[in-house]
């Protein structure tokens, strides 16, 4: 049983021995989760889904994937690359259809010791989604509860982890992956974030580019389009190279707030105006 569990009476009373055994049995999963949330500062729910997805791969014959992944994650760059490919798999599993310019998952294939592709993930997407949901609920939410407590306690004082560029590992194969959607060729909406700024606290295009590049790697941003305002741009559209980056940046949240050089920046998915109007019309009816 972890020291946090032992020092928090409500946790000890609720789970006692069963939590201890669960954490001991899933010690490798706990190590992987700790690396994702503390070293990469990824969203906790996304990190749980990644660990759950790795466990699903083990049930599909990719033996000891979690254990082998930890050998690759000795460097922060390797961990980031593996997390990016895993997030891309999760995005793929949620799609009804997809196309990709490159089907390979080089880092995950390296961990597996044999080829693993997006096609395999998509062909088994229903099975994968069901397993991930159950594993997160039955294992991750319980076995990682002490780490989640640390995350909640430190939320206000959270320090952003600066990532090493992953471009050497990921380009060109992973950055060229593209999931199909009805809007894939329409303003790249499936790869676009909408960032807003506070009046009187201007953010430049260079500051935005530098922030996302340092935190998520040199292969993250494809383009940044600043809003046209007379005095100060109050918003920007950040186009990333793959939907997987949207998942990495937002996690399961609709809105994320970052601090860039002491200035607040709020980031969410970009929704075209016509889509917003259409949604409002449906709600009204």
mmCIF file with all atom_site columns, N, CA and C in Angstrom, residues 44-116:
data_model
loop_
_atom_site.group_PDB
_atom_site.id
_atom_site.type_symbol
_atom_site.label_atom_id
_atom_site.label_alt_id
_atom_site.label_comp_id
_atom_site.label_asym_id
_atom_site.label_entity_id
_atom_site.label_seq_id
_atom_site.pdbx_PDB_ins_code
_atom_site.Cartn_x
_atom_site.Cartn_y
_atom_site.Cartn_z
_atom_site.occupancy
_atom_site.B_iso_or_equiv
_atom_site.pdbx_formal_charge
_atom_site.auth_seq_id
_atom_site.auth_comp_id
_atom_site.auth_asym_id
_atom_site.auth_atom_id
_atom_site.pdbx_PDB_model_num
ATOM 1   N N  . UNK A 1 44  ? -4.960  13.522  -16.763 1.00 0.00 ? 44  UNK A N  1
ATOM 2   C CA . UNK A 1 44  ? -4.987  12.246  -16.040 1.00 0.00 ? 44  UNK A CA 1
ATOM 3   C C  . UNK A 1 44  ? -5.902  11.221  -16.697 1.00 0.00 ? 44  UNK A C  1
ATOM 4   N N  . UNK A 1 45  ? -7.067  11.658  -17.185 1.00 0.00 ? 45  UNK A N  1
ATOM 5   C CA . UNK A 1 45  ? -7.977  10.692  -17.796 1.00 0.00 ? 45  UNK A CA 1
ATOM 6   C C  . UNK A 1 45  ? -7.408  10.169  -19.111 1.00 0.00 ? 45  UNK A C  1
ATOM 7   N N  . UNK A 1 46  ? -6.798  11.030  -19.897 1.00 0.00 ? 46  UNK A N  1
ATOM 8   C CA . UNK A 1 46  ? -6.155  10.577  -21.120 1.00 0.00 ? 46  UNK A CA 1
ATOM 9   C C  . UNK A 1 46  ? -5.056  9.573   -20.794 1.00 0.00 ? 46  UNK A C  1
ATOM 10  N N  . UNK A 1 47  ? -4.277  9.844   -19.763 1.00 0.00 ? 47  UNK A N  1
ATOM 11  C CA . UNK A 1 47  ? -3.194  8.937   -19.375 1.00 0.00 ? 47  UNK A CA 1
ATOM 12  C C  . UNK A 1 47  ? -3.741  7.575   -18.956 1.00 0.00 ? 47  UNK A C  1
ATOM 13  N N  . UNK A 1 48  ? -4.865  7.574   -18.259 1.00 0.00 ? 48  UNK A N  1
ATOM 14  C CA . UNK A 1 48  ? -5.489  6.299   -17.891 1.00 0.00 ? 48  UNK A CA 1
ATOM 15  C C  . UNK A 1 48  ? -5.942  5.542   -19.134 1.00 0.00 ? 48  UNK A C  1
ATOM 16  N N  . UNK A 1 49  ? -6.488  6.252   -20.096 1.00 0.00 ? 49  UNK A N  1
ATOM 17  C CA . UNK A 1 49  ? -6.929  5.600   -21.338 1.00 0.00 ? 49  UNK A CA 1
ATOM 18  C C  . UNK A 1 49  ? -5.741  5.033   -22.108 1.00 0.00 ? 49  UNK A C  1
ATOM 19  N N  . UNK A 1 50  ? -4.617  5.728   -22.078 1.00 0.00 ? 50  UNK A N  1
ATOM 20  C CA . UNK A 1 50  ? -3.421  5.222   -22.752 1.00 0.00 ? 50  UNK A CA 1
ATOM 21  C C  . UNK A 1 50  ? -2.947  3.936   -22.091 1.00 0.00 ? 50  UNK A C  1
ATOM 22  N N  . UNK A 1 51  ? -2.860  3.937   -20.760 1.00 0.00 ? 51  UNK A N  1
ATOM 23  C CA . UNK A 1 51  ? -2.431  2.727   -20.043 1.00 0.00 ? 51  UNK A CA 1
ATOM 24  C C  . UNK A 1 51  ? -3.421  1.590   -20.291 1.00 0.00 ? 51  UNK A C  1
ATOM 25  N N  . UNK A 1 52  ? -4.704  1.912   -20.297 1.00 0.00 ? 52  UNK A N  1
ATOM 26  C CA . UNK A 1 52  ? -5.725  0.890   -20.567 1.00 0.00 ? 52  UNK A CA 1
ATOM 27  C C  . UNK A 1 52  ? -5.576  0.342   -21.980 1.00 0.00 ? 52  UNK A C  1
ATOM 28  N N  . UNK A 1 53  ? -5.279  1.218   -22.931 1.00 0.00 ? 53  UNK A N  1
ATOM 29  C CA . UNK A 1 53  ? -5.096  0.777   -24.317 1.00 0.00 ? 53  UNK A CA 1
ATOM 30  C C  . UNK A 1 53  ? -3.894  -0.146  -24.423 1.00 0.00 ? 53  UNK A C  1
ATOM 31  N N  . UNK A 1 54  ? -2.826  0.173   -23.713 1.00 0.00 ? 54  UNK A N  1
ATOM 32  C CA . UNK A 1 54  ? -1.651  -0.703  -23.724 1.00 0.00 ? 54  UNK A CA 1
ATOM 33  C C  . UNK A 1 54  ? -1.998  -2.078  -23.163 1.00 0.00 ? 54  UNK A C  1
ATOM 34  N N  . UNK A 1 55  ? -2.843  -2.115  -22.144 1.00 0.00 ? 55  UNK A N  1
ATOM 35  C CA . UNK A 1 55  ? -3.268  -3.401  -21.595 1.00 0.00 ? 55  UNK A CA 1
ATOM 36  C C  . UNK A 1 55  ? -4.147  -4.164  -22.583 1.00 0.00 ? 55  UNK A C  1
ATOM 37  N N  . UNK A 1 56  ? -4.973  -3.423  -23.333 1.00 0.00 ? 56  UNK A N  1
ATOM 38  C CA . UNK A 1 56  ? -5.782  -4.092  -24.362 1.00 0.00 ? 56  UNK A CA 1
ATOM 39  C C  . UNK A 1 56  ? -4.894  -4.737  -25.409 1.00 0.00 ? 56  UNK A C  1
ATOM 40  N N  . UNK A 1 57  ? -3.818  -4.070  -25.782 1.00 0.00 ? 57  UNK A N  1
ATOM 41  C CA . UNK A 1 57  ? -2.888  -4.654  -26.746 1.00 0.00 ? 57  UNK A CA 1
ATOM 42  C C  . UNK A 1 57  ? -2.336  -5.988  -26.242 1.00 0.00 ? 57  UNK A C  1
ATOM 43  N N  . UNK A 1 58  ? -2.097  -6.070  -24.947 1.00 0.00 ? 58  UNK A N  1
ATOM 44  C CA . UNK A 1 58  ? -1.595  -7.322  -24.386 1.00 0.00 ? 58  UNK A CA 1
ATOM 45  C C  . UNK A 1 58  ? -2.614  -8.447  -24.551 1.00 0.00 ? 58  UNK A C  1
ATOM 46  N N  . UNK A 1 59  ? -3.898  -8.125  -24.430 1.00 0.00 ? 59  UNK A N  1
ATOM 47  C CA . UNK A 1 59  ? -4.924  -9.160  -24.618 1.00 0.00 ? 59  UNK A CA 1
ATOM 48  C C  . UNK A 1 59  ? -5.034  -9.573  -26.077 1.00 0.00 ? 59  UNK A C  1
ATOM 49  N N  . UNK A 1 60  ? -4.514  -8.736  -26.978 1.00 0.00 ? 60  UNK A N  1
ATOM 50  C CA . UNK A 1 60  ? -4.579  -9.039  -28.398 1.00 0.00 ? 60  UNK A CA 1
ATOM 51  C C  . UNK A 1 60  ? -3.307  -9.709  -28.906 1.00 0.00 ? 60  UNK A C  1
ATOM 52  N N  . UNK A 1 61  ? -2.458  -10.139 -27.988 1.00 0.00 ? 61  UNK A N  1
ATOM 53  C CA . UNK A 1 61  ? -1.275  -10.891 -28.379 1.00 0.00 ? 61  UNK A CA 1
ATOM 54  C C  . UNK A 1 61  ? 0.024   -10.116 -28.381 1.00 0.00 ? 61  UNK A C  1
ATOM 55  N N  . UNK A 1 62  ? -0.029  -8.832  -28.055 1.00 0.00 ? 62  UNK A N  1
ATOM 56  C CA . UNK A 1 62  ? 1.193   -8.034  -27.975 1.00 0.00 ? 62  UNK A CA 1
ATOM 57  C C  . UNK A 1 62  ? 1.722   -8.125  -26.539 1.00 0.00 ? 62  UNK A C  1
ATOM 58  N N  . UNK A 1 63  ? 2.398   -9.222  -26.261 1.00 0.00 ? 63  UNK A N  1
ATOM 59  C CA . UNK A 1 63  ? 2.757   -9.617  -24.904 1.00 0.00 ? 63  UNK A CA 1
ATOM 60  C C  . UNK A 1 63  ? 3.662   -8.594  -24.212 1.00 0.00 ? 63  UNK A C  1
ATOM 61  N N  . UNK A 1 64  ? 3.348   -8.353  -22.925 1.00 0.00 ? 64  UNK A N  1
ATOM 62  C CA . UNK A 1 64  ? 4.177   -7.497  -22.061 1.00 0.00 ? 64  UNK A CA 1
ATOM 63  C C  . UNK A 1 64  ? 4.388   -6.101  -22.638 1.00 0.00 ? 64  UNK A C  1
ATOM 64  N N  . UNK A 1 65  ? 3.377   -5.553  -23.291 1.00 0.00 ? 65  UNK A N  1
ATOM 65  C CA . UNK A 1 65  ? 3.543   -4.251  -23.932 1.00 0.00 ? 65  UNK A CA 1
ATOM 66  C C  . UNK A 1 65  ? 3.878   -3.171  -22.912 1.00 0.00 ? 65  UNK A C  1
ATOM 67  N N  . UNK A 1 66  ? 3.173   -3.148  -21.782 1.00 0.00 ? 66  UNK A N  1
ATOM 68  C CA . UNK A 1 66  ? 3.422   -2.090  -20.797 1.00 0.00 ? 66  UNK A CA 1
ATOM 69  C C  . UNK A 1 66  ? 4.849   -2.196  -20.267 1.00 0.00 ? 66  UNK A C  1
ATOM 70  N N  . UNK A 1 67  ? 5.266   -3.390  -19.927 1.00 0.00 ? 67  UNK A N  1
ATOM 71  C CA . UNK A 1 67  ? 6.623   -3.595  -19.406 1.00 0.00 ? 67  UNK A CA 1
ATOM 72  C C  . UNK A 1 67  ? 7.659   -3.168  -20.446 1.00 0.00 ? 67  UNK A C  1
ATOM 73  N N  . UNK A 1 68  ? 7.464   -3.578  -21.690 1.00 0.00 ? 68  UNK A N  1
ATOM 74  C CA . UNK A 1 68  ? 8.418   -3.235  -22.735 1.00 0.00 ? 68  UNK A CA 1
ATOM 75  C C  . UNK A 1 68  ? 8.405   -1.744  -23.040 1.00 0.00 ? 68  UNK A C  1
ATOM 76  N N  . UNK A 1 69  ? 7.249   -1.099  -22.883 1.00 0.00 ? 69  UNK A N  1
ATOM 77  C CA . UNK A 1 69  ? 7.164   0.337   -23.166 1.00 0.00 ? 69  UNK A CA 1
ATOM 78  C C  . UNK A 1 69  ? 8.032   1.137   -22.205 1.00 0.00 ? 69  UNK A C  1
ATOM 79  N N  . UNK A 1 70  ? 8.170   0.664   -20.984 1.00 0.00 ? 70  UNK A N  1
ATOM 80  C CA . UNK A 1 70  ? 8.971   1.384   -19.999 1.00 0.00 ? 70  UNK A CA 1
ATOM 81  C C  . UNK A 1 70  ? 10.453  1.373   -20.365 1.00 0.00 ? 70  UNK A C  1
ATOM 82  N N  . UNK A 1 71  ? 10.881  0.395   -21.139 1.00 0.00 ? 71  UNK A N  1
ATOM 83  C CA . UNK A 1 71  ? 12.275  0.367   -21.601 1.00 0.00 ? 71  UNK A CA 1
ATOM 84  C C  . UNK A 1 71  ? 12.524  1.481   -22.617 1.00 0.00 ? 71  UNK A C  1
ATOM 85  N N  . UNK A 1 72  ? 11.471  1.795   -23.385 1.00 0.00 ? 72  UNK A N  1
ATOM 86  C CA . UNK A 1 72  ? 11.588  2.843   -24.406 1.00 0.00 ? 72  UNK A CA 1
ATOM 87  C C  . UNK A 1 72  ? 11.499  4.226   -23.792 1.00 0.00 ? 72  UNK A C  1
ATOM 88  N N  . UNK A 1 73  ? 10.886  4.320   -22.619 1.00 0.00 ? 73  UNK A N  1
ATOM 89  C CA . UNK A 1 73  ? 10.585  5.639   -22.043 1.00 0.00 ? 73  UNK A CA 1
ATOM 90  C C  . UNK A 1 73  ? 11.664  6.137   -21.094 1.00 0.00 ? 73  UNK A C  1
ATOM 91  N N  . UNK A 1 74  ? 12.895  5.613   -21.237 1.00 0.00 ? 74  UNK A N  1
ATOM 92  C CA . UNK A 1 74  ? 13.978  6.135   -20.413 1.00 0.00 ? 74  UNK A CA 1
ATOM 93  C C  . UNK A 1 74  ? 14.226  7.608   -20.719 1.00 0.00 ? 74  UNK A C  1
ATOM 94  N N  . UNK A 1 75  ? 13.994  8.003   -21.974 1.00 0.00 ? 75  UNK A N  1
ATOM 95  C CA . UNK A 1 75  ? 14.122  9.410   -22.347 1.00 0.00 ? 75  UNK A CA 1
ATOM 96  C C  . UNK A 1 75  ? 12.731  10.022  -22.462 1.00 0.00 ? 75  UNK A C  1
ATOM 97  N N  . UNK A 1 76  ? 12.642  11.296  -22.143 1.00 0.00 ? 76  UNK A N  1
ATOM 98  C CA . UNK A 1 76  ? 11.357  11.992  -22.226 1.00 0.00 ? 76  UNK A CA 1
ATOM 99  C C  . UNK A 1 76  ? 10.863  12.042  -23.659 1.00 0.00 ? 76  UNK A C  1
ATOM 100 N N  . UNK A 1 77  ? 11.790  12.134  -24.592 1.00 0.00 ? 77  UNK A N  1
ATOM 101 C CA . UNK A 1 77  ? 11.420  12.182  -26.003 1.00 0.00 ? 77  UNK A CA 1
ATOM 102 C C  . UNK A 1 77  ? 10.758  10.875  -26.424 1.00 0.00 ? 77  UNK A C  1
ATOM 103 N N  . UNK A 1 78  ? 11.304  9.746   -25.982 1.00 0.00 ? 78  UNK A N  1
ATOM 104 C CA . UNK A 1 78  ? 10.718  8.458   -26.322 1.00 0.00 ? 78  UNK A CA 1
ATOM 105 C C  . UNK A 1 78  ? 9.338   8.287   -25.715 1.00 0.00 ? 78  UNK A C  1
ATOM 106 N N  . UNK A 1 79  ? 9.171   8.738   -24.473 1.00 0.00 ? 79  UNK A N  1
ATOM 107 C CA . UNK A 1 79  ? 7.878   8.656   -23.805 1.00 0.00 ? 79  UNK A CA 1
ATOM 108 C C  . UNK A 1 79  ? 6.845   9.512   -24.524 1.00 0.00 ? 79  UNK A C  1
ATOM 109 N N  . UNK A 1 80  ? 7.252   10.708  -24.906 1.00 0.00 ? 80  UNK A N  1
ATOM 110 C CA . UNK A 1 80  ? 6.340   11.605  -25.616 1.00 0.00 ? 80  UNK A CA 1
ATOM 111 C C  . UNK A 1 80  ? 5.902   11.004  -26.944 1.00 0.00 ? 80  UNK A C  1
ATOM 112 N N  . UNK A 1 81  ? 6.846   10.447  -27.683 1.00 0.00 ? 81  UNK A N  1
ATOM 113 C CA . UNK A 1 81  ? 6.507   9.839   -28.963 1.00 0.00 ? 81  UNK A CA 1
ATOM 114 C C  . UNK A 1 81  ? 5.552   8.681   -28.814 1.00 0.00 ? 81  UNK A C  1
ATOM 115 N N  . UNK A 1 82  ? 5.768   7.856   -27.802 1.00 0.00 ? 82  UNK A N  1
ATOM 116 C CA . UNK A 1 82  ? 4.887   6.718   -27.563 1.00 0.00 ? 82  UNK A CA 1
ATOM 117 C C  . UNK A 1 82  ? 3.494   7.186   -27.151 1.00 0.00 ? 82  UNK A C  1
ATOM 118 N N  . UNK A 1 83  ? 3.429   8.235   -26.323 1.00 0.00 ? 83  UNK A N  1
ATOM 119 C CA . UNK A 1 83  ? 2.132   8.780   -25.908 1.00 0.00 ? 83  UNK A CA 1
ATOM 120 C C  . UNK A 1 83  ? 1.383   9.356   -27.099 1.00 0.00 ? 83  UNK A C  1
ATOM 121 N N  . UNK A 1 84  ? 2.104   10.014  -28.008 1.00 0.00 ? 84  UNK A N  1
ATOM 122 C CA . UNK A 1 84  ? 1.465   10.597  -29.185 1.00 0.00 ? 84  UNK A CA 1
ATOM 123 C C  . UNK A 1 84  ? 0.864   9.511   -30.069 1.00 0.00 ? 84  UNK A C  1
ATOM 124 N N  . UNK A 1 85  ? 1.625   8.462   -30.342 1.00 0.00 ? 85  UNK A N  1
ATOM 125 C CA . UNK A 1 85  ? 1.096   7.385   -31.164 1.00 0.00 ? 85  UNK A CA 1
ATOM 126 C C  . UNK A 1 85  ? -0.092  6.709   -30.487 1.00 0.00 ? 85  UNK A C  1
ATOM 127 N N  . UNK A 1 86  ? -0.028  6.551   -29.172 1.00 0.00 ? 86  UNK A N  1
ATOM 128 C CA . UNK A 1 86  ? -1.134  5.920   -28.435 1.00 0.00 ? 86  UNK A CA 1
ATOM 129 C C  . UNK A 1 86  ? -2.382  6.785   -28.480 1.00 0.00 ? 86  UNK A C  1
ATOM 130 N N  . UNK A 1 87  ? -2.206  8.105   -28.344 1.00 0.00 ? 87  UNK A N  1
ATOM 131 C CA . UNK A 1 87  ? -3.346  9.016   -28.449 1.00 0.00 ? 87  UNK A CA 1
ATOM 132 C C  . UNK A 1 87  ? -3.958  8.945   -29.834 1.00 0.00 ? 87  UNK A C  1
ATOM 133 N N  . UNK A 1 88  ? -3.112  8.801   -30.849 1.00 0.00 ? 88  UNK A N  1
ATOM 134 C CA . UNK A 1 88  ? -3.605  8.675   -32.214 1.00 0.00 ? 88  UNK A CA 1
ATOM 135 C C  . UNK A 1 88  ? -4.443  7.406   -32.364 1.00 0.00 ? 88  UNK A C  1
ATOM 136 N N  . UNK A 1 89  ? -4.021  6.323   -31.728 1.00 0.00 ? 89  UNK A N  1
ATOM 137 C CA . UNK A 1 89  ? -4.799  5.076   -31.745 1.00 0.00 ? 89  UNK A CA 1
ATOM 138 C C  . UNK A 1 89  ? -6.159  5.273   -31.086 1.00 0.00 ? 89  UNK A C  1
ATOM 139 N N  . UNK A 1 90  ? -6.200  6.018   -29.985 1.00 0.00 ? 90  UNK A N  1
ATOM 140 C CA . UNK A 1 90  ? -7.467  6.268   -29.303 1.00 0.00 ? 90  UNK A CA 1
ATOM 141 C C  . UNK A 1 90  ? -8.396  7.106   -30.173 1.00 0.00 ? 90  UNK A C  1
ATOM 142 N N  . UNK A 1 91  ? -7.839  8.097   -30.853 1.00 0.00 ? 91  UNK A N  1
ATOM 143 C CA . UNK A 1 91  ? -8.639  8.890   -31.786 1.00 0.00 ? 91  UNK A CA 1
ATOM 144 C C  . UNK A 1 91  ? -9.179  7.997   -32.892 1.00 0.00 ? 91  UNK A C  1
ATOM 145 N N  . UNK A 1 92  ? -8.325  7.129   -33.410 1.00 0.00 ? 92  UNK A N  1
ATOM 146 C CA . UNK A 1 92  ? -8.713  6.221   -34.488 1.00 0.00 ? 92  UNK A CA 1
ATOM 147 C C  . UNK A 1 92  ? -9.842  5.298   -34.048 1.00 0.00 ? 92  UNK A C  1
ATOM 148 N N  . UNK A 1 93  ? -9.777  4.799   -32.811 1.00 0.00 ? 93  UNK A N  1
ATOM 149 C CA . UNK A 1 93  ? -10.790 3.858   -32.328 1.00 0.00 ? 93  UNK A CA 1
ATOM 150 C C  . UNK A 1 93  ? -12.153 4.506   -32.172 1.00 0.00 ? 93  UNK A C  1
ATOM 151 N N  . UNK A 1 94  ? -12.182 5.836   -32.125 1.00 0.00 ? 94  UNK A N  1
ATOM 152 C CA . UNK A 1 94  ? -13.456 6.544   -31.974 1.00 0.00 ? 94  UNK A CA 1
ATOM 153 C C  . UNK A 1 94  ? -14.080 6.927   -33.314 1.00 0.00 ? 94  UNK A C  1
ATOM 154 N N  . UNK A 1 95  ? -13.372 6.666   -34.411 1.00 0.00 ? 95  UNK A N  1
ATOM 155 C CA . UNK A 1 95  ? -13.861 7.069   -35.721 1.00 0.00 ? 95  UNK A CA 1
ATOM 156 C C  . UNK A 1 95  ? -14.741 6.000   -36.359 1.00 0.00 ? 95  UNK A C  1
ATOM 157 N N  . UNK A 1 96  ? -15.718 6.441   -37.127 1.00 0.00 ? 96  UNK A N  1
ATOM 158 C CA . UNK A 1 96  ? -16.543 5.505   -37.892 1.00 0.00 ? 96  UNK A CA 1
ATOM 159 C C  . UNK A 1 96  ? -15.853 5.091   -39.177 1.00 0.00 ? 96  UNK A C  1
ATOM 160 N N  . UNK A 1 97  ? -14.998 5.951   -39.703 1.00 0.00 ? 97  UNK A N  1
ATOM 161 C CA . UNK A 1 97  ? -14.210 5.625   -40.877 1.00 0.00 ? 97  UNK A CA 1
ATOM 162 C C  . UNK A 1 97  ? -12.953 6.475   -40.838 1.00 0.00 ? 97  UNK A C  1
ATOM 163 N N  . UNK A 1 98  ? -11.917 6.013   -41.500 1.00 0.00 ? 98  UNK A N  1
ATOM 164 C CA . UNK A 1 98  ? -10.701 6.804   -41.528 1.00 0.00 ? 98  UNK A CA 1
ATOM 165 C C  . UNK A 1 98  ? -9.863  6.444   -42.739 1.00 0.00 ? 98  UNK A C  1
ATOM 166 N N  . UNK A 1 99  ? -9.033  7.398   -43.139 1.00 0.00 ? 99  UNK A N  1
ATOM 167 C CA . UNK A 1 99  ? -7.988  7.144   -44.123 1.00 0.00 ? 99  UNK A CA 1
ATOM 168 C C  . UNK A 1 99  ? -6.707  7.712   -43.555 1.00 0.00 ? 99  UNK A C  1
ATOM 169 N N  . UNK A 1 100 ? -5.590  7.205   -43.995 1.00 0.00 ? 100 UNK A N  1
ATOM 170 C CA . UNK A 1 100 ? -4.325  7.742   -43.514 1.00 0.00 ? 100 UNK A CA 1
ATOM 171 C C  . UNK A 1 100 ? -3.283  7.642   -44.609 1.00 0.00 ? 100 UNK A C  1
ATOM 172 N N  . UNK A 1 101 ? -2.407  8.632   -44.628 1.00 0.00 ? 101 UNK A N  1
ATOM 173 C CA . UNK A 1 101 ? -1.340  8.639   -45.613 1.00 0.00 ? 101 UNK A CA 1
ATOM 174 C C  . UNK A 1 101 ? -0.223  7.678   -45.217 1.00 0.00 ? 101 UNK A C  1
ATOM 175 N N  . UNK A 1 102 ? -0.181  7.317   -43.956 1.00 0.00 ? 102 UNK A N  1
ATOM 176 C CA . UNK A 1 102 ? 0.798   6.355   -43.477 1.00 0.00 ? 102 UNK A CA 1
ATOM 177 C C  . UNK A 1 102 ? 0.152   5.582   -42.347 1.00 0.00 ? 102 UNK A C  1
ATOM 178 N N  . UNK A 1 103 ? 0.121   4.276   -42.472 1.00 0.00 ? 103 UNK A N  1
ATOM 179 C CA . UNK A 1 103 ? -0.593  3.420   -41.539 1.00 0.00 ? 103 UNK A CA 1
ATOM 180 C C  . UNK A 1 103 ? 0.280   2.944   -40.389 1.00 0.00 ? 103 UNK A C  1
ATOM 181 N N  . UNK A 1 104 ? 1.570   3.275   -40.415 1.00 0.00 ? 104 UNK A N  1
ATOM 182 C CA . UNK A 1 104 ? 2.516   2.709   -39.464 1.00 0.00 ? 104 UNK A CA 1
ATOM 183 C C  . UNK A 1 104 ? 2.492   3.404   -38.113 1.00 0.00 ? 104 UNK A C  1
ATOM 184 N N  . UNK A 1 105 ? 2.856   2.653   -37.087 1.00 0.00 ? 105 UNK A N  1
ATOM 185 C CA . UNK A 1 105 ? 3.070   3.170   -35.738 1.00 0.00 ? 105 UNK A CA 1
ATOM 186 C C  . UNK A 1 105 ? 4.482   2.733   -35.334 1.00 0.00 ? 105 UNK A C  1
ATOM 187 N N  . UNK A 1 106 ? 5.499   3.486   -35.736 1.00 0.00 ? 106 UNK A N  1
ATOM 188 C CA . UNK A 1 106 ? 6.877   3.019   -35.595 1.00 0.00 ? 106 UNK A CA 1
ATOM 189 C C  . UNK A 1 106 ? 7.333   2.744   -34.174 1.00 0.00 ? 106 UNK A C  1
ATOM 190 N N  . UNK A 1 107 ? 7.005   3.641   -33.238 1.00 0.00 ? 107 UNK A N  1
ATOM 191 C CA . UNK A 1 107 ? 7.466   3.435   -31.864 1.00 0.00 ? 107 UNK A CA 1
ATOM 192 C C  . UNK A 1 107 ? 6.726   2.288   -31.189 1.00 0.00 ? 107 UNK A C  1
ATOM 193 N N  . UNK A 1 108 ? 5.424   2.211   -31.390 1.00 0.00 ? 108 UNK A N  1
ATOM 194 C CA . UNK A 1 108 ? 4.658   1.129   -30.802 1.00 0.00 ? 108 UNK A CA 1
ATOM 195 C C  . UNK A 1 108 ? 5.060   -0.213  -31.403 1.00 0.00 ? 108 UNK A C  1
ATOM 196 N N  . UNK A 1 109 ? 5.364   -0.219  -32.679 1.00 0.00 ? 109 UNK A N  1
ATOM 197 C CA . UNK A 1 109 ? 5.844   -1.442  -33.323 1.00 0.00 ? 109 UNK A CA 1
ATOM 198 C C  . UNK A 1 109 ? 7.190   -1.852  -32.734 1.00 0.00 ? 109 UNK A C  1
ATOM 199 N N  . UNK A 1 110 ? 8.011   -0.863  -32.403 1.00 0.00 ? 110 UNK A N  1
ATOM 200 C CA . UNK A 1 110 ? 9.302   -1.157  -31.781 1.00 0.00 ? 110 UNK A CA 1
ATOM 201 C C  . UNK A 1 110 ? 9.106   -1.816  -30.422 1.00 0.00 ? 110 UNK A C  1
ATOM 202 N N  . UNK A 1 111 ? 8.142   -1.317  -29.666 1.00 0.00 ? 111 UNK A N  1
ATOM 203 C CA . UNK A 1 111 ? 7.853   -1.899  -28.358 1.00 0.00 ? 111 UNK A CA 1
ATOM 204 C C  . UNK A 1 111 ? 7.317   -3.322  -28.512 1.00 0.00 ? 111 UNK A C  1
ATOM 205 N N  . UNK A 1 112 ? 6.440   -3.517  -29.515 1.00 0.00 ? 112 UNK A N  1
ATOM 206 C CA . UNK A 1 112 ? 5.828   -4.830  -29.737 1.00 0.00 ? 112 UNK A CA 1
ATOM 207 C C  . UNK A 1 112 ? 6.825   -5.864  -30.244 1.00 0.00 ? 112 UNK A C  1
ATOM 208 N N  . UNK A 1 113 ? 7.827   -5.388  -30.954 1.00 0.00 ? 113 UNK A N  1
ATOM 209 C CA . UNK A 1 113 ? 8.739   -6.315  -31.589 1.00 0.00 ? 113 UNK A CA 1
ATOM 210 C C  . UNK A 1 113 ? 8.186   -6.858  -32.893 1.00 0.00 ? 113 UNK A C  1
ATOM 211 N N  . UNK A 1 114 ? 7.064   -6.339  -33.327 1.00 0.00 ? 114 UNK A N  1
ATOM 212 C CA . UNK A 1 114 ? 6.471   -6.690  -34.611 1.00 0.00 ? 114 UNK A CA 1
ATOM 213 C C  . UNK A 1 114 ? 5.543   -5.554  -35.044 1.00 0.00 ? 114 UNK A C  1
ATOM 214 N N  . UNK A 1 115 ? 5.063   -5.629  -36.253 1.00 0.00 ? 115 UNK A N  1
ATOM 215 C CA . UNK A 1 115 ? 4.300   -4.514  -36.810 1.00 0.00 ? 115 UNK A CA 1
ATOM 216 C C  . UNK A 1 115 ? 2.957   -4.315  -36.105 1.00 0.00 ? 115 UNK A C  1
ATOM 217 N N  . UNK A 1 116 ? 2.662   -3.080  -35.807 1.00 0.00 ? 116 UNK A N  1
ATOM 218 C CA . UNK A 1 116 ? 1.357   -2.672  -35.288 1.00 0.00 ? 116 UNK A CA 1
ATOM 219 C C  . UNK A 1 116 ? 0.915   -1.480  -36.119 1.00 0.00 ? 116 UNK A C  1
#
